[in-house]
mmCIF file of C-alpha atoms in Angstrom:
data_model
loop_
_atom_site.group_PDB
_atom_site.id
_atom_site.type_symbol
_atom_site.label_atom_id
_atom_site.label_comp_id
_atom_site.label_asym_id
_atom_site.label_seq_id
_atom_site.Cartn_x
_atom_site.Cartn_y
_atom_site.Cartn_z
ATOM 1 C CA MET A 1 36.484 -38.776 -8.894
ATOM 2 C CA ASN A 2 35.009 -41.218 -11.416
ATOM 3 C CA ILE A 3 35.396 -40.327 -15.069
ATOM 4 C CA LEU A 4 33.925 -42.139 -18.047
ATOM 5 C CA VAL A 5 35.185 -41.727 -21.606
ATOM 6 C CA CYS A 6 33.034 -42.777 -24.558
ATOM 7 C CA ALA A 7 35.253 -44.018 -27.380
ATOM 8 C CA LYS A 8 34.643 -45.484 -30.822
ATOM 9 C CA GLN A 9 36.726 -47.536 -33.207
ATOM 10 C CA VAL A 10 36.454 -46.058 -36.704
ATOM 11 C CA PRO A 11 37.957 -46.760 -40.138
ATOM 12 C CA ASN A 12 40.918 -44.585 -41.008
ATOM 13 C CA THR A 13 39.315 -42.001 -43.304
ATOM 14 C CA ASN A 14 42.561 -41.623 -45.240
ATOM 15 C CA GLU A 15 41.975 -45.143 -46.581
ATOM 16 C CA VAL A 16 38.192 -45.278 -46.933
ATOM 17 C CA LYS A 17 36.935 -46.741 -50.214
ATOM 18 C CA ILE A 18 33.362 -47.136 -51.455
ATOM 19 C CA ASP A 19 32.185 -50.098 -53.529
ATOM 20 C CA PRO A 20 31.007 -48.393 -56.765
ATOM 21 C CA VAL A 21 28.352 -51.061 -57.402
ATOM 22 C CA LYS A 22 26.935 -51.707 -53.931
ATOM 23 C CA GLY A 23 27.535 -48.185 -52.626
ATOM 24 C CA THR A 24 28.799 -49.585 -49.313
ATOM 25 C CA LEU A 25 31.995 -49.051 -47.373
ATOM 26 C CA ILE A 26 34.820 -51.473 -48.181
ATOM 27 C CA ARG A 27 36.198 -52.502 -44.786
ATOM 28 C CA GLU A 28 38.522 -55.284 -45.899
ATOM 29 C CA GLY A 29 42.105 -54.165 -45.561
ATOM 30 C CA VAL A 30 41.133 -50.785 -44.047
ATOM 31 C CA GLU A 31 42.913 -49.877 -40.812
ATOM 32 C CA SER A 32 40.707 -49.208 -37.784
ATOM 33 C CA ILE A 33 41.747 -46.520 -35.314
ATOM 34 C CA LEU A 34 40.615 -44.751 -32.150
ATOM 35 C CA ASN A 35 38.367 -41.897 -33.242
ATOM 36 C CA PRO A 36 40.561 -38.735 -33.113
ATOM 37 C CA ASP A 37 38.164 -36.563 -31.087
ATOM 38 C CA ASP A 38 37.715 -39.427 -28.630
ATOM 39 C CA ALA A 39 41.493 -39.496 -28.176
ATOM 40 C CA ASN A 40 41.294 -35.853 -27.060
ATOM 41 C CA ALA A 41 38.479 -36.761 -24.665
ATOM 42 C CA LEU A 42 40.576 -39.571 -23.193
ATOM 43 C CA GLU A 43 43.636 -37.352 -22.882
ATOM 44 C CA GLU A 44 41.725 -34.776 -20.835
ATOM 45 C CA ALA A 45 40.503 -37.523 -18.496
ATOM 46 C CA LEU A 46 44.058 -38.822 -18.116
ATOM 47 C CA ARG A 47 45.322 -35.326 -17.343
ATOM 48 C CA LEU A 48 42.881 -35.172 -14.460
ATOM 49 C CA LYS A 49 44.170 -38.536 -13.289
ATOM 50 C CA ASP A 50 47.743 -37.189 -13.448
ATOM 51 C CA GLN A 51 46.788 -34.056 -11.531
ATOM 52 C CA TYR A 52 44.584 -35.431 -8.757
ATOM 53 C CA GLU A 53 44.565 -38.479 -6.500
ATOM 54 C CA ASP A 54 41.751 -41.011 -6.440
ATOM 55 C CA VAL A 55 40.737 -40.443 -10.046
ATOM 56 C CA LYS A 56 39.476 -43.498 -11.911
ATOM 57 C CA VAL A 57 39.132 -43.449 -15.698
ATOM 58 C CA THR A 58 36.855 -45.964 -17.430
ATOM 59 C CA VAL A 59 36.539 -46.202 -21.210
ATOM 60 C CA LEU A 60 33.327 -47.549 -22.727
ATOM 61 C CA SER A 61 32.789 -48.420 -26.373
ATOM 62 C CA MET A 62 29.971 -49.872 -28.420
ATOM 63 C CA GLY A 63 31.189 -51.835 -31.400
ATOM 64 C CA PRO A 64 32.166 -55.170 -32.922
ATOM 65 C CA PRO A 65 34.460 -57.637 -31.098
ATOM 66 C CA GLN A 66 37.565 -56.222 -32.807
ATOM 67 C CA ALA A 67 37.032 -52.940 -30.924
ATOM 68 C CA ASP A 68 38.791 -54.781 -28.087
ATOM 69 C CA ASP A 69 42.103 -53.730 -29.706
ATOM 70 C CA MET A 70 41.144 -50.066 -29.569
ATOM 71 C CA LEU A 71 40.135 -50.359 -25.920
ATOM 72 C CA ARG A 72 43.489 -51.928 -25.074
ATOM 73 C CA GLU A 73 45.123 -48.942 -26.733
ATOM 74 C CA CYS A 74 43.138 -46.722 -24.353
ATOM 75 C CA LEU A 75 44.305 -48.832 -21.408
ATOM 76 C CA ALA A 76 47.892 -48.575 -22.639
ATOM 77 C CA MET A 77 47.543 -44.791 -22.670
ATOM 78 C CA GLY A 78 46.579 -44.850 -18.987
ATOM 79 C CA ALA A 79 42.887 -45.683 -18.533
ATOM 80 C CA ASP A 80 42.083 -47.882 -15.541
ATOM 81 C CA GLU A 81 39.248 -49.984 -16.932
ATOM 82 C CA ALA A 82 37.471 -50.603 -20.223
ATOM 83 C CA VAL A 83 34.111 -52.055 -21.209
ATOM 84 C CA LEU A 84 32.992 -53.230 -24.651
ATOM 85 C CA VAL A 85 29.279 -53.184 -25.465
ATOM 86 C CA SER A 86 28.913 -55.650 -28.313
ATOM 87 C CA ASP A 87 26.017 -57.700 -29.650
ATOM 88 C CA ARG A 88 24.514 -58.338 -33.083
ATOM 89 C CA ALA A 89 21.320 -56.830 -31.699
ATOM 90 C CA PHE A 90 23.079 -53.431 -31.611
ATOM 91 C CA GLY A 91 24.238 -53.608 -35.243
ATOM 92 C CA GLY A 92 23.103 -51.055 -37.833
ATOM 93 C CA ALA A 93 22.088 -48.507 -35.197
ATOM 94 C CA ASP A 94 21.776 -44.834 -36.037
ATOM 95 C CA THR A 95 22.638 -42.138 -33.498
ATOM 96 C CA TRP A 96 19.306 -42.426 -31.653
ATOM 97 C CA ALA A 97 19.515 -46.193 -31.184
ATOM 98 C CA THR A 98 23.239 -45.962 -30.407
ATOM 99 C CA SER A 99 22.665 -43.424 -27.643
ATOM 100 C CA ASN A 100 19.925 -45.656 -26.190
ATOM 101 C CA THR A 101 22.433 -48.492 -25.926
ATOM 102 C CA ILE A 102 25.339 -46.455 -24.578
ATOM 103 C CA SER A 103 23.267 -44.554 -22.004
ATOM 104 C CA ALA A 104 21.925 -47.872 -20.692
ATOM 105 C CA ALA A 105 25.464 -49.263 -20.494
ATOM 106 C CA ILE A 106 26.600 -46.190 -18.562
ATOM 107 C CA LYS A 107 23.810 -46.729 -16.047
ATOM 108 C CA LYS A 108 25.062 -50.274 -15.519
ATOM 109 C CA ALA A 109 28.680 -49.078 -15.240
ATOM 110 C CA GLY A 110 27.906 -46.813 -12.298
ATOM 111 C CA SER A 111 27.792 -43.111 -11.454
ATOM 112 C CA PHE A 112 30.350 -40.690 -12.870
ATOM 113 C CA ASP A 113 31.355 -37.135 -12.066
ATOM 114 C CA ILE A 114 32.383 -36.353 -15.646
ATOM 115 C CA ILE A 115 31.620 -38.099 -18.921
ATOM 116 C CA PHE A 116 33.948 -37.151 -21.756
ATOM 117 C CA ALA A 117 33.188 -37.894 -25.395
ATOM 118 C CA GLY A 118 34.619 -36.735 -28.690
ATOM 119 C CA ARG A 119 32.801 -34.004 -30.575
ATOM 120 C CA GLN A 120 31.951 -36.446 -33.377
ATOM 121 C CA ALA A 121 33.118 -39.636 -35.066
ATOM 122 C CA ILE A 122 34.931 -39.291 -38.372
ATOM 123 C CA ASP A 123 32.890 -42.081 -39.978
ATOM 124 C CA GLY A 124 29.599 -40.264 -39.436
ATOM 125 C CA ASP A 125 30.337 -36.629 -38.508
ATOM 126 C CA THR A 126 26.901 -36.179 -36.900
ATOM 127 C CA ALA A 127 28.026 -34.872 -33.468
ATOM 128 C CA GLN A 128 24.722 -36.219 -32.101
ATOM 129 C CA VAL A 129 25.550 -39.211 -29.904
ATOM 130 C CA GLY A 130 27.223 -37.318 -27.048
ATOM 131 C CA PRO A 131 24.367 -34.819 -26.578
ATOM 132 C CA GLN A 132 21.767 -37.582 -26.914
ATOM 133 C CA ILE A 133 23.482 -39.604 -24.179
ATOM 134 C CA ALA A 134 23.406 -36.566 -21.892
ATOM 135 C CA GLU A 135 19.683 -36.059 -22.533
ATOM 136 C CA LYS A 136 18.875 -39.695 -21.781
ATOM 137 C CA LEU A 137 20.923 -39.640 -18.582
ATOM 138 C CA GLY A 138 19.428 -36.309 -17.486
ATOM 139 C CA LEU A 139 22.838 -34.607 -17.375
ATOM 140 C CA PRO A 140 23.871 -31.062 -18.280
ATOM 141 C CA GLN A 141 26.070 -31.001 -21.375
ATOM 142 C CA ILE A 142 28.634 -28.725 -22.981
ATOM 143 C CA THR A 143 29.762 -29.460 -26.520
ATOM 144 C CA TYR A 144 32.836 -28.359 -28.500
ATOM 145 C CA VAL A 145 35.043 -27.972 -25.423
ATOM 146 C CA GLN A 146 38.430 -26.442 -26.285
ATOM 147 C CA SER A 147 39.624 -25.569 -22.763
ATOM 148 C CA PHE A 148 38.890 -27.238 -19.428
ATOM 149 C CA GLU A 149 39.392 -26.395 -15.748
ATOM 150 C CA ILE A 150 37.931 -27.911 -12.589
ATOM 151 C CA ASP A 151 37.665 -26.574 -9.045
ATOM 152 C CA GLY A 152 35.929 -28.942 -6.655
ATOM 153 C CA ASP A 153 32.621 -29.797 -8.246
ATOM 154 C CA THR A 154 32.652 -26.806 -10.619
ATOM 155 C CA VAL A 155 33.826 -27.204 -14.203
ATOM 156 C CA THR A 156 34.773 -24.168 -16.305
ATOM 157 C CA VAL A 157 35.217 -24.602 -20.036
ATOM 158 C CA GLN A 158 35.655 -22.632 -23.207
ATOM 159 C CA ARG A 159 33.088 -23.731 -25.773
ATOM 160 C CA GLN A 160 34.363 -23.318 -29.305
ATOM 161 C CA LEU A 161 32.321 -21.132 -31.654
ATOM 162 C CA GLU A 162 32.863 -20.279 -35.311
ATOM 163 C CA ASN A 163 34.087 -16.777 -34.477
ATOM 164 C CA GLY A 164 35.457 -17.191 -30.939
ATOM 165 C CA TYR A 165 34.402 -18.995 -27.780
ATOM 166 C CA GLU A 166 32.084 -18.730 -24.799
ATOM 167 C CA VAL A 167 32.971 -19.462 -21.164
ATOM 168 C CA ILE A 168 30.551 -21.781 -19.366
ATOM 169 C CA ARG A 169 30.570 -22.981 -15.747
ATOM 170 C CA VAL A 170 28.628 -26.028 -14.642
ATOM 171 C CA LYS A 171 28.396 -28.321 -11.636
ATOM 172 C CA THR A 172 29.243 -31.994 -11.913
ATOM 173 C CA PRO A 173 28.001 -34.483 -12.957
ATOM 174 C CA VAL A 174 28.268 -33.275 -16.539
ATOM 175 C CA LEU A 175 28.911 -34.565 -20.061
ATOM 176 C CA LEU A 176 31.501 -32.775 -22.190
ATOM 177 C CA THR A 177 32.420 -33.308 -25.838
ATOM 178 C CA ALA A 178 35.997 -32.512 -26.859
ATOM 179 C CA VAL A 179 37.483 -30.912 -29.956
ATOM 180 C CA LYS A 180 41.073 -31.375 -31.156
ATOM 181 C CA GLU A 181 42.127 -27.956 -29.822
ATOM 182 C CA LEU A 182 41.571 -29.174 -26.248
ATOM 183 C CA ASN A 183 44.908 -30.995 -25.981
ATOM 184 C CA GLN A 184 47.499 -33.214 -27.633
ATOM 185 C CA PRO A 185 46.799 -36.917 -26.972
ATOM 186 C CA ARG A 186 49.697 -38.864 -25.466
ATOM 187 C CA TYR A 187 51.321 -41.952 -26.908
ATOM 188 C CA MET A 188 51.229 -45.427 -25.445
ATOM 189 C CA ASN A 189 54.349 -46.648 -23.632
ATOM 190 C CA VAL A 190 55.852 -50.124 -23.534
ATOM 191 C CA LYS A 191 54.813 -50.840 -19.937
ATOM 192 C CA GLY A 192 51.312 -49.579 -20.647
ATOM 193 C CA ILE A 193 50.981 -51.873 -23.657
ATOM 194 C CA TYR A 194 52.232 -54.844 -21.640
ATOM 195 C CA ASP A 195 49.819 -54.157 -18.778
ATOM 196 C CA ALA A 196 46.902 -53.508 -21.137
ATOM 197 C CA TYR A 197 47.050 -57.001 -22.584
ATOM 198 C CA LYS A 198 46.965 -58.552 -19.124
ATOM 199 C CA LYS A 199 43.681 -56.864 -18.236
ATOM 200 C CA GLU A 200 40.302 -58.412 -18.833
ATOM 201 C CA ILE A 201 37.825 -56.328 -20.818
ATOM 202 C CA PRO A 202 34.220 -57.338 -20.066
ATOM 203 C CA VAL A 203 31.835 -57.611 -23.006
ATOM 204 C CA TRP A 204 28.226 -56.636 -22.368
ATOM 205 C CA GLY A 205 25.487 -57.891 -24.666
ATOM 206 C CA ILE A 206 21.807 -57.061 -25.025
ATOM 207 C CA ASP A 207 20.899 -59.083 -21.923
ATOM 208 C CA ASP A 208 23.551 -57.432 -19.752
ATOM 209 C CA ILE A 209 22.357 -53.827 -19.825
ATOM 210 C CA PRO A 210 19.043 -52.245 -18.765
ATOM 211 C CA VAL A 211 17.648 -51.443 -22.210
ATOM 212 C CA GLU A 212 14.535 -52.499 -24.119
ATOM 213 C CA LYS A 213 15.307 -54.537 -27.225
ATOM 214 C CA GLU A 214 12.790 -52.511 -29.221
ATOM 215 C CA ILE A 215 14.865 -49.302 -29.016
ATOM 216 C CA VAL A 216 18.276 -50.565 -30.146
ATOM 217 C CA GLY A 217 19.804 -51.742 -33.389
ATOM 218 C CA LEU A 218 18.791 -51.330 -37.018
ATOM 219 C CA LYS A 219 15.044 -51.888 -36.637
ATOM 220 C CA ALA A 220 14.831 -49.142 -34.011
ATOM 221 C CA SER A 221 16.755 -46.625 -36.136
ATOM 222 C CA PRO A 222 14.599 -43.986 -37.860
ATOM 223 C CA THR A 223 17.573 -42.783 -39.930
ATOM 224 C CA LYS A 224 18.213 -44.806 -43.085
ATOM 225 C CA VAL A 225 21.308 -44.523 -45.291
ATOM 226 C CA PHE A 226 20.326 -45.666 -48.789
ATOM 227 C CA ARG A 227 23.684 -45.202 -50.489
ATOM 228 C CA SER A 228 27.217 -43.992 -49.852
ATOM 229 C CA PHE A 229 29.354 -42.900 -52.765
ATOM 230 C CA THR A 230 32.515 -41.074 -53.701
ATOM 231 C CA PRO A 231 31.724 -37.887 -55.668
ATOM 232 C CA ALA A 232 32.928 -37.992 -59.267
ATOM 233 C CA PRO A 233 36.049 -35.894 -59.865
ATOM 234 C CA LYS A 234 35.497 -32.486 -61.387
ATOM 235 C CA GLY A 235 36.422 -31.900 -65.006
ATOM 236 C CA LYS A 236 39.546 -30.087 -66.047
ATOM 237 C CA GLY A 237 39.344 -26.345 -65.565
ATOM 238 C CA VAL A 238 39.626 -23.817 -68.402
ATOM 239 C CA MET A 239 42.182 -21.015 -68.182
ATOM 240 C CA LEU A 240 41.137 -17.771 -69.822
ATOM 241 C CA GLU A 241 43.948 -15.670 -71.195
ATOM 242 C CA GLY A 242 44.262 -12.237 -72.741
ATOM 243 C CA PRO A 243 43.211 -8.719 -71.720
ATOM 244 C CA ALA A 244 40.677 -8.331 -68.943
ATOM 245 C CA ARG A 245 37.785 -7.274 -71.226
ATOM 246 C CA GLU A 246 38.447 -10.195 -73.556
ATOM 247 C CA LYS A 247 38.567 -12.683 -70.635
ATOM 248 C CA VAL A 248 35.255 -11.365 -69.287
ATOM 249 C CA ALA A 249 33.640 -11.676 -72.701
ATOM 250 C CA ASN A 250 34.940 -15.238 -73.122
ATOM 251 C CA LEU A 251 33.750 -16.186 -69.630
ATOM 252 C CA ILE A 252 30.238 -14.900 -70.326
ATOM 253 C CA ASN A 253 30.191 -16.692 -73.673
ATOM 254 C CA ASN A 254 31.261 -20.001 -72.061
ATOM 255 C CA LEU A 255 28.667 -19.713 -69.290
ATOM 256 C CA GLN A 256 25.939 -19.003 -71.848
ATOM 257 C CA LYS A 257 26.933 -22.070 -73.865
ATOM 258 C CA GLN A 258 26.538 -24.198 -70.754
ATOM 259 C CA HIS A 259 23.181 -22.543 -69.988
ATOM 260 C CA MET A 260 24.490 -21.353 -66.636
ATOM 261 C CA ILE A 261 23.423 -17.769 -67.323
#
């Protein structure tokens, strides 16, 4: 069984800062991590590898050269191979252009029984890339997977909903996007870290994958982000005291003064 995991290196959102003048993300000094939902996707692939023989897990990422560190973390967790798709031509891509690049890279990588991806990346929160990859590869897809079972070539999952879940069965090949409830990602071990840094991670550029240059990168991206900013903190709240009728009267008076009613 061949399994591919799509992974992304993202800034740690606990440390994200926005330049108040430029309105852009300040990356200097900000830790980069494996996207949390992608860690759940990788863990499910590794569980299949633990459970069955002849399972190969490949991790593929599109990103800058420093994403090599994140891919070695994936190898240290137990993945067999990793591929980095990196080229200035891919820079500034929105979800549509990104999925064009990644789907082309997957075609070059080979055929896979299951493609796992995280539900969404914490630096964008669009949840669009996984489904777009499936569409461009002509694969069935199930998103928000919180439980997974496989029997031969039949996959049975629970798809998370706001008020419960639905059970879906599908034949492989298939693309699945994982949520955090699916599992608990494992830690790296010392031997895994040592072995990971002995492996070669190929880097594929624009000329290495079967994709047209006109549909990747910033120029091919119909989505434009004009500004990112941190919302201003809310003002101090006002506590109303006294009997209930008096508090209601004061509340109405305050709202009228602010022309809210």
